[in-house]
Amino acid sequence: MNLPWLESLPLLVDGLLITVQVAVLSSVVALALAAAAGLARTSRYAAIRGLAGTYVEIFRACSLLVLLFWVYFALPFLGIELSKVTAAVLAIGLNIGAYGAEIVRSSLKAIPEGQHEAGIALNLSPNERMLRIILPQAVARMLPPFGNLLIELLKSTSLVYFITLSDLTYEAMVIRNNYYTWTPHIFGSLLIIYFLLSSCIFITFRLLERKLTAWR
Amino acid sequence: MWKWDYVIELLPALLQAFGVTLGATLAGFALSIIIGLLFAVGARSPIVPVRLTVRAVVDFIRSTPLLVQLFFLYFSLPMLTPFAMSAFATGVIGLGLHYGTYMSEVFRSGIEAVPRGQWEAATALHLSKRKTWFSVILPQALPPVIPMMGNYLIVIFKETPTLSAITVVELLLTAKSEASITYRVFEPYSIVGLLFLITSLLFSLGIRYFEKRYFGGHIADGGGKR
Amino acid sequence: MIAEAENGLKPEREEAAEQTGLPNGYTHLVPIVRYRSIQKSFGELQVIKGIDLDIYPGEKIALIGPSGSGKTTLGRMLMTLEEPSSGTITIEDEPLWQMEKKGNLVRASEKHLHRMRSKVGMVFQHFNLFPHMTVLRNVTLAPRSVLRLAKEEAEERAVEMLRKVGLENKLHEYPAKLSGGQKQRVAIARALVMQPKVMVFDEVTSALDPELVGEVLNVIKDIAEDGNMAMLLITHEMEFAREVADRIVFGAEGRIVEQGTPVELFENPQSDRLKSFLQRFR
């Protein structure tokens, strides 16, 4: 079969690299925010809980694409100009981080009270209780939902197309302009590439889960 | 910085576009429920090829971006099939398909929560497949998952701006074209952002109230995207 | 509150002896634990309505009574899992939930609690083993991170304890692989390895299948026989209480109703409450 549009494959590879770059960077931001806000929501200080709760409520209620537009196009009017990648990473990270915070919070909450109490009875310090008893069990619980969340994150990176960051989706559109008749092929391939990327995340998390929950 | 007269000038167009956004949301939501039910029932089909195909399709749709699916539907389908659909119809179908896969998960959890004895009782009474689903299983499976469905209503609402990529003139695209006339993007994008924020916060307050009132629990707790 | 506390700090020895009417010649000793005028409420519900109780070094006390009588709360307070609403608890004459600061008694800091807790151990109804750690790690965790023992030494001690409870062949299993009785024996080893002076056993057989109760009670009997560790046994096992305890304390509705030697209490109960309670176990 002759597929002339494949001559543009290098473009697609460039796009793939951008997609992966944005996905990895915003995962780091999202995970950091999720951990910080999720832990903060279990804090004993009402102010810290409130702050984290506000963050979660607001950014879960935000439309990610509108947020991205606002960060990239509107913020410069306040004197804050961000590069495309920075704007994308910030918007996606803030949004996904809010969902992640809920995962962290509910996983911490799901650890039975008896585990805390056994830690106290053994005279472990609060930090040791968190680090050695609660977190290892909570992380095991977090893995499956976090795997799903990172797939959501990967999918949401396609929105950077709107701010003309040349990711996979953007490059596919460029290629389509040159090979108009191959449109179904190009988008079909694009879907398959995203599916494969999602599958990588899925498999990675399955393996991690198997490894970290051998005790179950 | 913030120009009120500009805001007032913008409002009529934005409010009209808000109507389009809500329309797409509700139509997409309704379609996602129908598709979700089909997927949920199909994924439990006793016919193995049907079951496997449905599961594979659900997996595939869930693992790929809505934006690309919209492009595929809008630009490729007319070339592959004799059908050409309006941008709005394509957008609604895209939302319905995409969130139908999430909805099927919601229904699955509801269906699995129906005790096995109910199936056995239906079998013992010689009820037909259809009768079993519609008279026994679904009436028990659906009410408990209403709050979760409500969460997806919010998710779909927040996702409608993506439809601007295939030229559905909803809120974001309207703001964009208004801004392209005046070169002032701060007000339109801020208004759109606030509209989305406030509407989804109100929605979710409503769901929480409903849930407390009728379920007294936290079924939709931690809901949202997944 | 403060006045009460000071009063509770150094009671006259005779007063203590009089109050408890101790058997077995414990009266010449100084109590290791003193509960004084303890009250505890959860919201509106008052579960402990004024309790005084002394525990002497090495003494085995069985706390019996109907559910909801506040027995478990009493044990949890000693383990610092529950704070009294009023009253004082002292361990070796030092207040547990308060500490002295510039001549005043103030609420205990985490540091103070940490120091006091080293004297107490606890075994829970639901074991509360750490599911993500092997049996050996469960038992070495505290020695290593609290006592700062070297790995080898901690393991040596842990294996010794696990041998005592008959589980030296399960060192590298995860708790999920163990039966309820085995889990509880690991939990006992885990608490014992810290060598507490007082150990709380909180209904340790209540969550077990009937056929697994015996193995756990036998382990506790062994420990009771060979140790000078004081034990507070919160239990519904009357036969076991009679066999192991030096003193039985019967509580109901947040108060101590009657106490004495097993023979006194079981053969010759005085109060109607205890009589009707014991009826149910005949």
XYZ file of C-alpha atoms in Angstrom:
724
model
C 0.000 0.000 0.000
C 1.260 3.406 -0.919
C 0.876 5.958 1.843
C 2.316 9.243 0.609
C 1.507 11.113 3.806
C 3.997 8.936 5.641
C 6.667 11.171 4.113
C 5.639 13.600 6.802
C 6.308 11.070 9.507
C 9.212 13.138 10.946
C 6.683 15.887 11.703
C 4.582 13.406 13.635
C 7.650 12.273 15.555
C 8.399 15.886 16.481
C 4.817 16.229 17.633
C 5.081 13.029 19.650
C 8.140 14.409 21.441
C 6.268 17.606 22.334
C 3.255 15.626 23.557
C 5.468 13.428 25.709
C 7.355 16.463 26.999
C 4.163 18.296 27.984
C 2.704 15.115 29.490
C 5.788 14.371 31.586
C 6.243 17.946 32.802
C 2.600 18.432 33.683
C 2.538 15.022 35.424
C 5.334 16.230 37.650
C 3.434 19.437 38.458
C 0.162 17.547 38.930
C 1.694 14.890 41.181
C 3.438 17.493 43.312
C 0.227 19.508 43.679
C -1.817 16.360 44.315
C 0.543 15.204 47.060
C 0.745 18.644 48.665
C -2.969 19.428 48.508
C -4.024 15.862 49.364
C -1.840 15.812 52.472
C -2.898 19.362 53.349
C -6.530 18.283 53.299
C -5.800 15.891 56.157
C -3.952 18.586 58.125
C -5.053 19.348 61.661
C -4.996 23.083 60.904
C -8.303 24.315 59.524
C -6.629 27.101 57.539
C -4.412 24.672 55.627
C -7.332 22.311 55.031
C -9.422 25.214 53.790
C -6.745 26.453 51.433
C -6.228 23.028 49.899
C -9.981 22.477 49.706
C -10.452 25.757 47.874
C -7.765 24.858 45.368
C -9.391 21.490 44.695
C -12.908 22.893 44.374
C -11.921 25.718 42.045
C -9.693 23.800 39.690
C -12.042 20.845 39.471
C -14.821 23.238 38.540
C -12.666 24.935 35.906
C -12.889 23.991 32.284
C -9.330 22.989 31.377
C -9.451 24.434 27.880
C -10.799 27.771 29.137
C -8.123 27.769 31.833
C -5.485 27.146 29.185
C -6.829 30.032 27.097
C -6.876 32.282 30.102
C -3.343 31.409 31.196
C -1.912 31.798 27.705
C -3.934 34.656 26.204
C -5.347 36.639 29.146
C -2.492 36.550 31.659
C -0.230 38.688 29.452
C -2.712 41.526 30.056
C -1.730 41.275 33.705
C 1.901 41.463 32.682
C 2.547 37.731 32.951
C 3.727 36.260 29.703
C 4.365 32.542 29.613
C 5.789 30.369 26.880
C 3.402 27.906 25.253
C 4.930 24.937 27.036
C 4.903 26.689 30.406
C 1.293 27.780 29.975
C 0.273 24.262 28.956
C 2.146 22.592 31.809
C 0.748 25.056 34.331
C -2.871 24.746 33.209
C -2.836 20.949 32.877
C -0.839 20.512 36.081
C -3.202 22.699 38.110
C -6.285 20.970 36.735
C -5.139 17.351 37.016
C -3.453 18.100 40.351
C -6.843 19.007 41.823
C -8.248 15.613 40.828
C -5.112 13.921 42.102
C -5.464 15.650 45.456
C -8.830 13.961 45.895
C -7.243 10.588 45.160
C -4.494 11.233 47.696
C -6.967 12.410 50.307
C -9.365 9.507 49.905
C -6.539 6.952 49.862
C -5.139 8.358 53.096
C -8.616 8.357 54.599
C -9.148 4.750 53.552
C -6.331 3.461 55.775
C -8.056 1.994 58.848
C -7.775 3.940 62.085
C -6.280 0.819 63.664
C -3.120 1.295 61.610
C -2.591 4.745 63.115
C -3.326 3.370 66.558
C -0.928 0.461 66.209
C 1.723 2.996 65.217
C 1.011 5.027 68.347
C 1.029 1.918 70.518
C 4.482 1.062 69.165
C 5.540 4.606 70.004
C 6.476 5.577 66.466
C 6.729 9.321 65.922
C 4.021 10.993 63.812
C 6.424 11.253 60.875
C 7.415 7.619 61.107
C 3.768 6.590 61.304
C 3.062 8.513 58.127
C 6.178 7.364 56.300
C 6.383 3.717 57.287
C 2.788 2.726 57.937
C 0.252 5.000 56.282
C 1.939 6.110 53.056
C 3.086 2.693 51.802
C -0.477 1.388 52.123
C -2.043 4.569 50.756
C 0.258 4.600 47.726
C -0.790 1.059 46.900
C -4.395 2.234 46.911
C -3.590 5.300 44.833
C -1.940 3.462 41.966
C -4.972 2.355 39.937
C -6.796 5.726 40.094
C -3.558 7.572 39.393
C -2.980 5.409 36.337
C -6.407 6.449 35.095
C -5.724 10.073 35.925
C -2.471 10.078 33.973
C -4.339 8.716 30.958
C -6.736 11.656 31.365
C -3.712 13.915 31.526
C -2.236 12.454 28.363
C -5.532 12.963 26.575
C -5.794 16.538 27.789
C -2.374 17.374 26.324
C -4.106 17.358 22.925
C -5.741 20.648 23.964
C -2.408 22.457 23.552
C -3.297 22.354 19.849
C -5.519 25.356 20.623
C -2.573 27.518 21.649
C -0.693 26.296 18.551
C 1.866 24.300 20.463
C 3.053 21.790 17.877
C 2.110 18.542 19.593
C 0.918 15.322 17.962
C -2.575 16.637 17.238
C -1.268 19.907 15.842
C 1.214 18.168 13.543
C -1.477 15.784 12.362
C -3.562 18.784 11.360
C -0.578 20.221 9.502
C -0.043 16.949 7.648
C -3.744 16.795 6.850
C -3.530 20.170 5.160
C -0.933 18.747 2.792
C -2.564 15.369 2.210
C -6.209 16.270 2.375
C -7.504 13.066 0.783
C -5.749 10.988 3.426
C -7.667 12.619 6.269
C -9.252 9.392 7.638
C -5.865 7.649 7.587
C -4.147 10.456 9.371
C -6.703 10.826 12.142
C -7.067 7.068 12.437
C -3.317 6.751 12.941
C -3.401 9.618 15.411
C -6.051 7.842 17.486
C -3.984 4.662 17.451
C -0.863 6.521 18.582
C -2.766 8.012 21.531
C -4.197 4.600 22.319
C -0.692 3.108 22.384
C 0.573 5.889 24.632
C -2.367 5.350 27.007
C -1.661 1.626 26.975
C 1.935 2.302 28.021
C 0.673 4.222 31.044
C -1.842 1.502 31.837
C 0.728 -1.284 31.650
C 3.286 0.644 33.673
C 0.789 1.180 36.463
C -0.351 -2.434 36.379
C 3.236 -3.585 36.809
C 3.875 -1.049 39.553
C 0.731 -2.129 41.330
C 1.681 -5.776 41.144
C 5.098 -4.974 42.516
C 3.948 -2.708 45.335
C 1.064 -4.859 46.516
C 2.719 -8.249 46.678
C 1.610 -8.385 50.311
C -2.081 -8.442 49.543
C -7.666 47.399 33.378
C -11.133 45.930 33.514
C -13.534 47.795 31.198
C -17.144 47.447 32.238
C -18.655 49.000 29.111
C -16.751 46.449 27.046
C -18.151 43.731 29.278
C -21.680 45.002 28.763
C -21.067 45.095 25.039
C -19.917 41.479 25.118
C -22.675 40.068 27.283
C -25.494 39.536 24.746
C -23.307 37.481 22.415
C -21.786 35.518 25.280
C -25.140 34.744 26.855
C -26.474 33.533 23.534
C -23.405 31.316 23.151
C -23.955 30.080 26.693
C -27.267 28.731 25.408
C -25.418 26.753 22.731
C -23.009 25.448 25.364
C -25.875 24.309 27.580
C -27.656 22.781 24.608
C -24.588 20.772 23.612
C -24.109 19.760 27.240
C -27.629 18.447 27.704
C -27.793 16.736 24.304
C -24.353 15.168 24.855
C -25.369 14.078 28.355
C -28.593 12.475 27.125
C -26.751 10.655 24.358
C -24.011 9.527 26.727
C -26.662 7.928 28.957
C -28.144 5.965 26.059
C -24.755 4.920 24.712
C -23.533 4.192 28.218
C -26.455 1.857 28.841
C -25.841 0.053 25.560
C -22.158 -0.344 26.392
C -22.894 -1.480 29.939
C -25.388 -4.106 28.848
C -23.234 -5.104 25.861
C -20.194 -5.600 28.105
C -22.217 -8.222 30.017
C -23.505 -9.972 26.946
C -23.419 -13.764 27.103
C -22.141 -13.768 23.498
C -18.372 -13.663 23.825
C -17.512 -11.782 20.587
C -20.078 -9.082 21.425
C -18.710 -8.749 24.938
C -15.093 -8.533 23.799
C -15.858 -6.082 21.005
C -17.820 -3.754 23.283
C -15.063 -3.821 25.858
C -12.390 -3.114 23.244
C -14.378 -0.230 21.788
C -14.984 1.258 25.230
C -11.294 0.912 26.051
C -10.239 2.522 22.818
C -12.589 5.493 23.095
C -11.611 6.081 26.705
C -7.913 6.000 25.911
C -7.958 8.617 23.165
C -8.593 12.380 23.306
C -12.061 13.772 22.636
C -10.496 16.443 20.429
C -9.019 13.891 18.030
C -12.259 11.929 18.025
C -14.102 15.102 17.064
C -11.653 15.744 14.212
C -12.086 12.193 13.039
C -15.873 12.417 13.139
C -16.049 15.852 11.579
C -13.412 15.615 8.872
C -13.139 11.894 8.078
C -16.647 10.533 8.321
C -17.958 12.579 5.396
C -15.160 11.096 3.288
C -15.778 7.534 4.439
C -19.566 7.586 4.484
C -22.280 9.373 2.587
C -23.256 11.241 5.756
C -22.247 14.794 6.483
C -23.308 16.238 9.772
C -23.420 19.747 11.158
C -20.697 20.770 13.563
C -23.176 20.834 16.447
C -24.486 17.331 15.690
C -20.943 16.020 15.370
C -20.029 17.658 18.657
C -22.985 16.093 20.459
C -22.199 12.667 19.006
C -18.558 13.056 20.012
C -19.499 13.984 23.575
C -22.093 11.207 23.731
C -19.651 8.544 22.508
C -16.750 9.704 24.644
C -18.693 10.087 27.867
C -20.877 7.088 27.032
C -17.806 4.985 27.871
C -17.509 6.682 31.259
C -21.234 6.379 31.804
C -21.038 2.657 31.064
C -18.598 2.344 33.982
C -21.072 4.169 36.194
C -23.856 1.833 35.133
C -21.605 -1.177 35.521
C -20.990 -0.278 39.162
C -24.741 0.143 39.633
C -25.544 -3.151 37.930
C -22.896 -5.024 39.892
C -24.380 -3.680 43.110
C -27.674 -5.443 42.385
C -27.600 -8.660 44.419
C -27.129 -11.860 42.436
C -30.338 -13.160 43.970
C -32.297 -10.657 41.886
C -30.988 -12.248 38.676
C -31.753 -15.686 40.018
C -35.258 -14.642 41.024
C -35.862 -13.255 37.525
C -34.657 -16.521 36.018
C -36.847 -18.507 38.375
C -39.848 -16.456 37.281
C -39.034 -17.167 33.625
C -38.777 -13.479 32.837
C -37.450 -12.649 29.404
C -34.031 -11.000 28.995
C -35.714 -7.730 28.199
C -38.102 -7.944 31.098
C -35.267 -8.871 33.463
C -33.226 -5.829 32.468
C -36.016 -3.290 32.332
C -38.258 -4.432 35.180
C -35.815 -5.930 37.655
C -32.199 -4.920 37.195
C -32.134 -1.357 35.879
C -34.787 0.045 38.251
C -32.518 -1.056 41.090
C -29.186 -0.268 39.448
C -29.886 3.262 38.254
C -31.148 5.322 41.221
C -28.021 4.845 43.351
C -25.772 6.084 40.528
C -27.703 9.273 39.809
C -25.204 11.461 41.711
C -22.314 9.938 39.754
C -24.199 10.618 36.531
C -24.662 14.181 37.722
C -20.904 14.486 38.101
C -20.482 13.550 34.464
C -23.012 16.188 33.514
C -20.547 18.699 34.966
C -17.604 17.038 33.242
C -19.388 17.168 29.867
C -20.302 20.802 30.479
C -16.667 21.684 31.115
C -15.587 19.783 28.022
C -17.877 21.592 25.554
C -15.277 24.279 24.704
C -13.403 21.523 22.858
C -16.253 21.629 20.332
C -14.970 25.030 19.211
C -12.264 23.142 17.302
C -14.888 21.912 14.855
C -16.469 25.391 14.673
C -19.375 24.911 17.078
C -20.090 28.490 18.104
C -20.213 27.948 21.835
C -18.909 30.198 24.608
C -15.197 29.940 24.007
C -15.361 30.374 20.250
C -17.679 33.362 20.674
C -15.272 34.952 23.137
C -12.436 34.251 20.744
C -14.142 35.897 17.784
C -15.227 38.874 19.872
C -11.667 39.279 21.045
C -10.329 39.085 17.532
C -12.299 42.210 16.678
C -11.128 44.314 19.595
C -7.804 42.651 20.443
C -8.871 42.749 24.076
C -8.963 39.143 25.297
C -8.825 39.709 29.035
C -12.495 40.467 29.623
C -14.048 37.875 27.303
C -11.824 35.009 28.486
C -12.244 35.992 32.118
C -16.032 36.138 31.768
C -16.081 32.746 30.064
C -13.843 31.307 32.754
C -16.073 32.662 35.509
C -19.228 31.446 33.788
C -17.837 27.926 33.646
C -16.538 28.094 37.198
C -19.750 29.400 38.709
C -22.038 27.133 36.736
C -20.134 23.966 37.593
C -19.826 24.966 41.244
C -23.589 25.524 41.355
C -24.185 22.201 39.602
C -22.025 20.336 42.053
C -23.636 22.032 45.037
C -26.969 20.920 43.615
C -25.741 17.354 43.240
C -24.394 17.287 46.759
C -27.677 18.603 48.097
C -29.612 16.035 46.095
C -27.304 13.290 47.266
C -27.574 14.252 50.936
C -31.300 14.589 50.648
C -31.966 11.293 48.918
C -28.975 9.143 49.708
C -27.540 10.621 52.877
C -24.168 9.359 51.796
C -21.132 10.044 49.704
C -21.753 8.054 46.588
C -20.401 10.774 44.331
C -17.503 11.480 46.669
C -14.225 11.906 44.840
C -16.112 11.743 41.579
C -15.516 13.961 38.633
C -13.464 12.726 35.768
C -13.295 9.198 37.037
C -8.996 20.222 87.294
C -5.515 21.197 88.477
C -6.418 20.752 92.117
C -7.805 17.340 91.403
C -4.745 16.470 89.440
C -2.386 17.437 92.221
C -4.433 15.472 94.610
C -4.138 12.510 92.288
C -0.412 12.852 91.927
C 0.697 11.545 95.301
C -2.103 9.895 97.162
C -1.431 8.381 100.509
C -0.361 4.818 100.146
C -2.877 3.690 102.720
C -5.605 5.407 100.840
C -4.713 3.434 97.761
C -4.636 0.177 99.654
C -7.957 0.927 101.244
C -9.574 1.816 97.961
C -8.457 -1.252 96.125
C -8.541 -3.745 98.962
C -5.706 -5.505 97.213
C -5.114 -9.205 97.504
C -1.878 -11.116 97.114
C 0.258 -8.751 99.127
C 0.579 -6.071 96.507
C -0.201 -3.371 99.041
C 3.401 -2.905 100.070
C 4.254 -1.881 96.505
C 3.744 1.470 94.879
C 1.245 1.332 92.014
C 2.767 1.668 88.597
C -0.449 3.071 87.121
C -3.016 5.199 88.882
C -6.329 6.235 87.422
C -7.895 9.042 89.475
C -11.432 10.401 89.086
C -11.418 9.551 85.405
C -14.356 10.705 83.332
C -14.774 10.463 79.608
C -17.494 11.707 77.328
C -17.923 11.308 73.600
C -20.103 14.241 72.690
C -23.223 13.935 74.816
C -22.495 10.377 75.826
C -20.613 9.894 79.069
C -18.942 6.488 78.943
C -16.785 6.757 82.063
C -18.331 8.404 85.076
C -15.535 8.627 87.601
C -13.131 5.738 87.958
C -10.228 5.194 90.328
C -7.994 2.248 89.693
C -4.440 1.317 90.638
C -2.328 -1.217 88.839
C 0.652 -2.602 90.716
C 3.925 -3.696 89.151
C 3.505 -7.168 87.729
C -0.161 -7.321 88.606
C -2.590 -9.015 86.223
C -5.953 -7.294 86.241
C -8.919 -8.585 84.300
C -11.445 -5.931 83.436
C -14.844 -7.472 82.876
C -18.298 -6.107 82.340
C -21.028 -5.648 79.772
C -20.201 -4.013 76.439
C -20.362 -0.265 76.523
C -19.192 -0.091 80.099
C -16.090 1.878 79.145
C -13.568 -0.941 79.648
C -11.896 -0.488 76.309
C -11.780 3.279 76.734
C -9.926 2.803 80.005
C -7.263 0.739 78.243
C -7.040 3.112 75.294
C -6.465 6.038 77.645
C -3.425 4.318 79.090
C -2.097 3.808 75.552
C -2.699 7.545 74.878
C -5.261 6.733 72.204
C -7.988 8.534 74.097
C -7.694 11.548 76.331
C -9.708 11.627 79.584
C -12.304 14.387 79.777
C -11.275 14.902 83.375
C -9.188 13.180 86.022
C -5.581 12.048 85.886
C -3.660 8.970 84.965
C -0.149 8.585 86.275
C 2.478 6.074 85.306
C 5.251 5.643 87.864
C 3.971 8.760 89.612
C 4.242 10.892 86.526
C 1.084 12.284 84.926
C 0.417 10.773 81.515
C -1.821 13.347 79.874
C -0.293 16.387 81.568
C 3.221 17.538 82.192
C 4.816 20.024 84.486
C 5.849 23.312 82.988
C 7.048 26.170 85.206
C 5.256 24.676 88.179
C 1.951 24.247 86.358
C 0.398 21.168 84.909
C -0.219 21.679 81.208
C -1.478 19.414 78.469
C 1.139 16.846 77.486
C 3.212 17.504 74.418
C 3.849 14.818 71.805
C 7.360 14.542 73.225
C 6.068 13.887 76.728
C 3.584 11.317 75.425
C 6.377 9.681 73.459
C 8.455 9.238 76.607
C 5.515 7.963 78.649
C 4.338 5.562 75.968
C 7.563 3.603 76.143
C 6.239 2.094 79.375
C 2.999 0.847 77.844
C 2.144 -1.677 75.175
C -1.131 -2.733 73.659
C -2.652 -5.633 71.746
C -5.809 -4.792 69.795
C -9.033 -6.614 69.138
C -8.467 -6.415 65.380
C -4.698 -7.126 65.524
C -3.824 -4.045 63.452
C -0.795 -5.732 61.956
C 0.870 -3.766 59.193
C -0.279 -5.644 56.086
C 2.557 -4.384 53.888
C 5.279 -5.786 56.152
C 6.359 -9.356 56.785
C 5.881 -10.849 60.224
C 9.506 -10.177 61.030
C 9.327 -6.546 59.875
C 6.162 -6.022 61.903
C 8.047 -7.063 65.005
C 11.363 -5.326 64.250
C 9.855 -2.012 63.128
C 9.559 -0.420 66.563
C 12.823 -1.754 67.995
C 14.638 -0.378 64.986
C 13.004 2.996 64.591
C 12.088 3.756 68.209
C 14.833 2.014 70.184
C 17.319 2.551 67.333
C 18.609 -0.989 67.584
C 20.863 -2.384 64.876
C 19.111 -4.642 62.395
C 20.761 -7.811 63.696
C 19.925 -7.105 67.294
C 16.340 -6.147 66.508
C 15.888 -9.316 64.504
C 17.426 -11.418 67.214
C 14.953 -10.036 69.732
C 12.066 -10.334 67.324
C 12.816 -13.968 66.550
C 13.016 -14.672 70.242
C 9.573 -13.145 70.785
C 8.113 -14.920 67.785
C 9.470 -18.201 69.159
C 7.716 -17.406 72.422
C 4.401 -17.136 70.584
C 5.203 -20.177 68.448
C 5.591 -18.452 65.105
C 9.327 -18.603 64.444
C 8.515 -20.487 61.229
C 6.445 -17.612 59.778
C 9.098 -14.877 59.817
C 8.843 -13.993 56.148
C 5.104 -14.389 55.612
C 2.834 -11.436 55.086
C -0.084 -11.053 57.533
C -2.614 -11.783 54.767
C -1.314 -15.374 54.757
C -1.898 -15.942 58.471
C -4.938 -17.162 60.386
C -6.585 -14.813 62.866
C -4.980 -16.600 65.788
C -1.547 -16.386 64.191
C -2.046 -12.693 63.443
C -2.922 -12.001 67.034
C 0.127 -13.912 68.233
C 2.313 -11.796 65.961
C 0.643 -8.692 67.382
C 1.467 -9.922 70.882
C 5.099 -10.494 69.917
C 5.193 -7.048 68.328
C 4.047 -5.419 71.570
C 6.201 -7.631 73.816
C 9.430 -6.914 71.994
C 9.295 -3.332 73.284
C 9.354 -4.661 76.867
C 6.625 -2.436 78.283
C 5.974 -2.305 81.998
C 2.227 -2.434 81.483
C 0.432 -4.130 78.659
C -3.158 -3.599 77.638
C -4.931 -6.571 76.032
C -8.084 -5.160 74.480
C -10.573 -7.986 73.839
C -7.856 -9.786 71.952
C -9.950 -12.867 71.202
C -13.249 -11.178 70.312
C -12.526 -11.045 66.591
C -11.318 -14.652 66.401
C -13.108 -17.767 65.251
C -13.930 -19.842 68.347
C -11.447 -22.579 67.480
C -8.584 -20.072 67.339
C -9.221 -18.483 70.733
C -7.359 -21.137 72.692
C -3.954 -20.682 71.038
C -3.986 -16.949 71.775
C -5.118 -17.335 75.383
C -2.407 -19.955 75.972
C 0.233 -17.543 74.737
C -1.063 -14.855 77.082
C -1.071 -17.310 79.998
C 2.565 -18.136 79.300
C 3.459 -14.476 79.261
C 1.530 -13.861 82.460
C 3.414 -16.656 84.193
C 6.919 -15.681 83.289
C 6.746 -11.924 83.557
C 6.867 -9.082 85.970
C 5.008 -7.054 83.398
C 1.687 -5.692 84.634
C -1.282 -6.643 82.469
C -4.652 -5.035 81.980
C -6.821 -7.697 80.352
C -10.069 -6.422 78.934
C -11.944 -9.612 78.233
C -15.160 -11.545 77.949
C -13.428 -14.873 78.605
C -14.426 -15.527 82.207
C -12.571 -18.827 82.588
C -9.432 -17.235 81.284
C -9.840 -14.207 83.563
C -10.219 -16.452 86.556
C -7.118 -18.444 85.665
C -4.767 -15.605 84.844
C -5.834 -12.574 86.845
C -4.714 -11.631 90.322
C -7.641 -9.281 90.575
C -10.920 -8.975 88.739
C -12.470 -5.581 88.243
C -16.113 -5.536 87.269
C -17.336 -2.356 85.656
C -20.724 -1.334 84.397
C -22.113 1.878 83.006
C -18.909 3.800 83.404
C -18.219 2.877 87.031
C -16.359 0.167 88.882
C -19.046 -1.848 90.601
C -17.041 -4.500 92.358
C -13.506 -5.838 92.525
C -11.519 -8.507 94.261
C -9.749 -11.823 93.784
C -11.208 -14.182 91.206
C -12.459 -16.417 93.976
C -14.183 -13.560 95.770
C -15.815 -12.219 92.666
C -16.847 -15.386 90.951
C -17.791 -17.430 94.048
C -19.327 -14.688 96.066
C -20.495 -11.752 93.983
C -21.986 -8.984 96.109
C -23.821 -6.673 93.730
C -26.913 -7.575 91.760
C -25.296 -6.230 88.607
C -22.391 -8.655 88.871
C -24.664 -11.534 89.804
C -26.840 -11.037 86.754
C -23.773 -10.473 84.577
C -22.213 -13.747 85.707
C -25.500 -15.580 85.188
C -25.026 -15.204 81.483
C -21.746 -17.099 81.569
C -23.021 -20.095 83.485
